[in-house]
Short mmCIF file of C-alpha atoms in Angstrom, two decimals:
data_model
loop_
_atom_site.label_atom_id
_atom_site.label_comp_id
_atom_site.label_asym_id
_atom_site.label_seq_id
_atom_site.Cartn_x
_atom_site.Cartn_y
_atom_site.Cartn_z
CA GLU A 1 -121.34 69.89 -69.91
CA ALA A 2 -120.96 69.22 -65.94
CA ASP A 3 -122.86 71.25 -63.28
CA ILE A 4 -120.80 71.31 -60.46
CA TYR A 5 -121.07 73.56 -57.89
CA GLN A 6 -118.95 75.17 -54.77
CA THR A 7 -119.90 77.06 -51.52
CA PRO A 8 -118.86 79.44 -50.14
CA ARG A 9 -117.46 81.63 -53.21
CA TYR A 10 -115.57 83.83 -51.10
CA LEU A 11 -114.54 83.10 -47.04
CA VAL A 12 -112.55 85.20 -44.83
CA ILE A 13 -111.99 83.50 -41.55
CA GLY A 14 -109.73 84.14 -38.55
CA THR A 15 -107.21 81.75 -37.64
CA GLY A 16 -107.81 78.87 -35.85
CA LYS A 17 -111.22 78.26 -36.87
CA LYS A 18 -112.79 75.12 -38.41
CA ILE A 19 -113.86 75.29 -42.12
CA THR A 20 -115.74 72.96 -44.86
CA LEU A 21 -115.79 74.04 -48.35
CA GLU A 22 -118.58 72.49 -50.02
CA CYS A 23 -118.53 70.89 -53.58
CA SER A 24 -121.32 68.96 -55.37
CA GLN A 25 -121.93 67.62 -59.00
CA THR A 26 -125.46 66.79 -60.39
CA MET A 27 -123.35 64.64 -63.17
CA GLY A 28 -123.22 61.21 -61.18
CA HIS A 29 -119.50 61.47 -61.75
CA ASP A 30 -117.48 58.83 -59.66
CA LYS A 31 -114.56 60.65 -59.66
CA MET A 32 -114.03 63.85 -57.77
CA TYR A 33 -110.98 66.05 -57.18
CA TRP A 34 -109.61 69.17 -55.05
CA TYR A 35 -107.07 71.13 -56.21
CA GLN A 36 -105.27 74.45 -54.33
CA GLN A 37 -104.08 77.21 -56.88
CA ASP A 38 -102.02 80.40 -55.65
CA PRO A 39 -102.60 83.58 -57.96
CA GLY A 40 -100.64 82.85 -61.32
CA MET A 41 -99.13 79.56 -60.07
CA GLU A 42 -100.13 76.03 -61.13
CA LEU A 43 -102.71 73.80 -59.84
CA HIS A 44 -101.71 71.36 -57.46
CA LEU A 45 -103.65 68.06 -56.44
CA ILE A 46 -104.41 67.73 -52.94
CA HIS A 47 -107.33 65.29 -52.62
CA TYR A 48 -109.41 62.98 -55.09
CA SER A 49 -111.81 60.41 -54.73
CA TYR A 50 -113.06 57.25 -57.06
CA GLY A 51 -116.36 56.71 -55.33
CA VAL A 52 -118.31 56.47 -52.35
CA ASN A 53 -115.93 55.92 -49.03
CA SER A 54 -112.93 56.25 -51.57
CA THR A 55 -110.35 58.81 -50.78
CA GLU A 56 -106.90 59.43 -51.72
CA LYS A 57 -104.03 62.45 -50.98
CA GLY A 58 -102.85 64.12 -53.97
CA ASP A 59 -99.37 65.00 -54.97
CA LEU A 60 -99.53 68.38 -52.66
CA SER A 61 -99.31 67.60 -48.92
CA SER A 62 -102.26 69.46 -47.24
CA GLU A 63 -103.67 69.68 -43.99
CA SER A 64 -107.37 69.12 -44.93
CA THR A 65 -109.34 66.25 -44.73
CA VAL A 66 -111.93 64.95 -47.26
CA SER A 67 -115.19 62.48 -46.66
CA ARG A 68 -117.17 60.92 -49.88
CA ILE A 69 -120.34 59.50 -48.14
CA ARG A 70 -122.72 60.41 -51.02
CA THR A 71 -121.48 60.05 -54.95
CA GLU A 72 -122.77 63.87 -55.52
CA HIS A 73 -120.84 65.29 -52.50
CA PHE A 74 -117.26 65.99 -51.79
CA PRO A 75 -116.50 68.24 -48.97
CA LEU A 76 -113.09 69.56 -47.67
CA THR A 77 -112.42 70.32 -44.18
CA LEU A 78 -109.68 72.09 -42.40
CA GLU A 79 -109.84 71.65 -38.83
CA SER A 80 -107.60 74.94 -37.80
CA ALA A 81 -107.39 77.47 -40.59
CA ARG A 82 -104.05 79.12 -40.39
CA PRO A 83 -103.06 81.92 -42.83
CA SER A 84 -100.88 79.69 -45.03
CA HIS A 85 -104.23 78.19 -46.14
CA THR A 86 -104.91 81.38 -48.02
CA SER A 87 -105.64 80.40 -51.68
CA GLN A 88 -108.08 79.20 -54.26
CA TYR A 89 -109.52 75.62 -53.91
CA LEU A 90 -111.07 74.31 -56.97
CA CYS A 91 -113.11 71.25 -57.07
CA ALA A 92 -113.39 69.17 -60.14
CA SER A 93 -115.35 66.04 -61.23
CA SER A 94 -114.89 63.33 -64.00
CA GLU A 95 -116.77 60.46 -65.46
CA LYS A 96 -113.84 58.63 -65.76
CA VAL A 97 -109.84 58.94 -64.96
CA LEU A 98 -108.98 59.02 -68.73
CA ARG A 99 -111.80 61.52 -69.54
CA GLU A 100 -111.87 65.18 -69.09
CA GLN A 101 -112.28 67.01 -65.76
CA TYR A 102 -114.97 69.77 -65.13
CA PHE A 103 -114.13 72.50 -62.56
CA GLY A 104 -116.40 74.19 -60.03
CA PRO A 105 -116.31 77.79 -59.78
CA GLY A 106 -113.78 77.85 -56.70
CA THR A 107 -113.63 79.06 -53.37
CA ARG A 108 -111.35 81.91 -52.85
CA LEU A 109 -110.29 81.34 -48.76
CA THR A 110 -108.57 84.30 -46.73
CA VAL A 111 -107.40 83.18 -43.35
CA THR A 112 -106.57 86.28 -41.31
CA GLN B 1 -91.66 63.04 -60.95
CA LYS B 2 -93.92 63.06 -63.78
CA GLU B 3 -93.65 66.40 -65.74
CA VAL B 4 -95.81 68.31 -67.68
CA GLU B 5 -93.78 71.65 -69.07
CA GLN B 6 -95.10 74.75 -70.87
CA ASN B 7 -93.54 77.92 -71.46
CA SER B 8 -94.97 80.73 -69.38
CA GLY B 9 -95.00 83.45 -71.93
CA PRO B 10 -96.78 85.73 -72.24
CA LEU B 11 -96.96 84.70 -75.50
CA SER B 12 -98.32 88.09 -77.30
CA VAL B 13 -100.27 87.73 -80.86
CA PRO B 14 -102.10 90.50 -82.86
CA GLU B 15 -105.80 89.81 -83.30
CA GLY B 16 -106.33 87.52 -86.42
CA ALA B 17 -103.16 85.79 -85.98
CA ILE B 18 -102.44 82.12 -85.21
CA ALA B 19 -101.47 81.38 -81.85
CA SER B 20 -99.40 78.56 -80.90
CA LEU B 21 -99.25 76.77 -77.59
CA ASN B 22 -96.85 73.91 -77.04
CA CYS B 23 -96.58 71.13 -74.26
CA THR B 24 -94.06 68.60 -73.57
CA TYR B 25 -94.48 65.56 -71.07
CA SER B 26 -92.01 63.31 -69.36
CA ASP B 27 -94.33 60.18 -69.02
CA ARG B 28 -94.40 57.89 -71.81
CA GLY B 29 -97.17 56.14 -70.51
CA SER B 30 -99.62 59.03 -71.05
CA GLN B 31 -102.94 58.06 -72.81
CA SER B 32 -105.09 61.54 -72.56
CA PHE B 33 -104.36 64.68 -73.01
CA PHE B 34 -106.35 68.19 -72.59
CA TRP B 35 -106.03 71.92 -72.90
CA TYR B 36 -107.99 74.07 -70.46
CA ARG B 37 -108.21 78.03 -70.69
CA GLN B 38 -108.20 79.95 -67.53
CA TYR B 39 -109.10 83.41 -66.92
CA SER B 40 -107.53 85.73 -64.29
CA GLY B 41 -109.58 84.86 -61.30
CA LYS B 42 -111.84 82.10 -62.70
CA SER B 43 -111.27 78.33 -62.80
CA PRO B 44 -109.97 76.34 -66.22
CA GLU B 45 -112.44 75.39 -68.70
CA LEU B 46 -111.91 72.46 -70.93
CA ILE B 47 -111.15 73.74 -74.26
CA MET B 48 -110.22 70.44 -76.30
CA PHE B 49 -108.96 66.81 -75.54
CA ILE B 50 -107.17 64.63 -77.98
CA TYR B 51 -106.35 60.86 -77.54
CA SER B 52 -104.26 59.66 -80.61
CA ASN B 53 -101.50 61.02 -82.84
CA GLY B 54 -102.36 63.41 -85.10
CA ASP B 55 -104.58 66.83 -85.41
CA LYS B 56 -108.13 67.35 -84.10
CA GLU B 57 -110.08 70.33 -84.91
CA ASP B 58 -113.01 72.05 -83.08
CA GLY B 59 -113.94 75.62 -84.55
CA ARG B 60 -110.97 77.76 -84.52
CA PHE B 61 -108.90 75.44 -82.23
CA THR B 62 -106.96 72.45 -83.45
CA ALA B 63 -104.72 70.32 -81.14
CA GLN B 64 -101.96 68.15 -82.32
CA LEU B 65 -100.42 65.33 -80.41
CA ASN B 66 -96.96 63.24 -81.40
CA LYS B 67 -96.68 60.65 -78.61
CA ALA B 68 -93.19 59.68 -80.31
CA SER B 69 -91.82 63.10 -79.50
CA GLN B 70 -94.03 63.50 -76.21
CA TYR B 71 -95.35 66.82 -77.54
CA VAL B 72 -98.75 68.13 -77.60
CA SER B 73 -99.89 71.28 -78.75
CA LEU B 74 -102.81 73.94 -79.35
CA LEU B 75 -103.19 75.85 -82.24
CA ILE B 76 -105.70 78.79 -82.12
CA ARG B 77 -106.73 80.30 -85.52
CA ASP B 78 -107.96 83.96 -85.83
CA SER B 79 -107.06 84.80 -82.01
CA GLN B 80 -109.30 87.40 -80.66
CA PRO B 81 -109.09 89.49 -77.58
CA SER B 82 -111.18 87.43 -75.97
CA ASP B 83 -108.81 84.68 -76.18
CA SER B 84 -106.40 86.18 -73.76
CA ALA B 85 -105.99 83.91 -70.63
CA THR B 86 -103.59 81.15 -69.58
CA TYR B 87 -103.77 77.92 -71.07
CA LEU B 88 -103.47 74.99 -69.29
CA CYS B 89 -102.06 71.53 -70.65
CA ALA B 90 -103.03 68.57 -68.56
CA VAL B 91 -102.06 64.64 -69.13
CA THR B 92 -103.20 61.46 -67.74
CA ASN B 93 -100.37 59.87 -65.85
CA SER B 94 -99.54 56.00 -66.70
CA GLY B 95 -101.00 55.10 -63.02
CA TYR B 96 -104.23 56.66 -65.00
CA SER B 97 -105.39 57.97 -61.55
CA THR B 98 -104.83 61.86 -61.94
CA LEU B 99 -104.24 64.65 -64.13
CA THR B 100 -101.08 66.27 -64.22
CA PHE B 101 -101.21 70.03 -65.27
CA GLY B 102 -98.40 72.31 -66.56
CA LYS B 103 -97.97 75.74 -65.14
CA GLY B 104 -99.56 77.00 -68.22
CA THR B 105 -98.89 79.60 -70.63
CA MET B 106 -99.94 83.05 -71.02
CA LEU B 107 -101.82 84.18 -73.91
CA LEU B 108 -102.28 87.89 -74.93
CA VAL B 109 -104.02 88.94 -78.06
CA SER B 110 -103.74 92.42 -78.71
CA PRO B 111 -106.52 94.55 -80.87
#
């Protein structure tokens, strides 16, 4: 079972603030992913990475950016938060692309 | 646009019954198939994965795959109230780069 951590778990922040959502995993997985999910709605892939210095945009257009400087760490940054960014953000990792993804506990973001 | 279709439900079954959850997918090149369980407000939790046609059993759960019909299902035997959750079907796309998730089926198991 993968150990994957996200901080903060909950965040309430004002419009215009810069925020970084942290995601770390201890399994040594090369593949990491960020999803966005509104309550009762489907998961949308917003970013993914196949390894250090590799990042790609996902299916859902997002104003966020990501970086992958270390294998275990995949932070997501919003330069200027807006109320439309209010959502749950889920980080996941996998050993290989054809293998299962393991999810972190998520960060619930509210932008006022 | 690669799609994964699931009936949104809710699927209501009594405790002890068999719950049958279904999923169809559009990408014939999909190689790997996964079922996740998601409780309200929580993150998805892997239940089963299946790569080959046929059945795969794990405890009370059985995953069934039919690639010719582009159909994957999950059977939950002896359903318990604690099984009440949304079940997400996910498949790899033929580019192998990411998973495509369905919208999920809500399962309600009544005592």
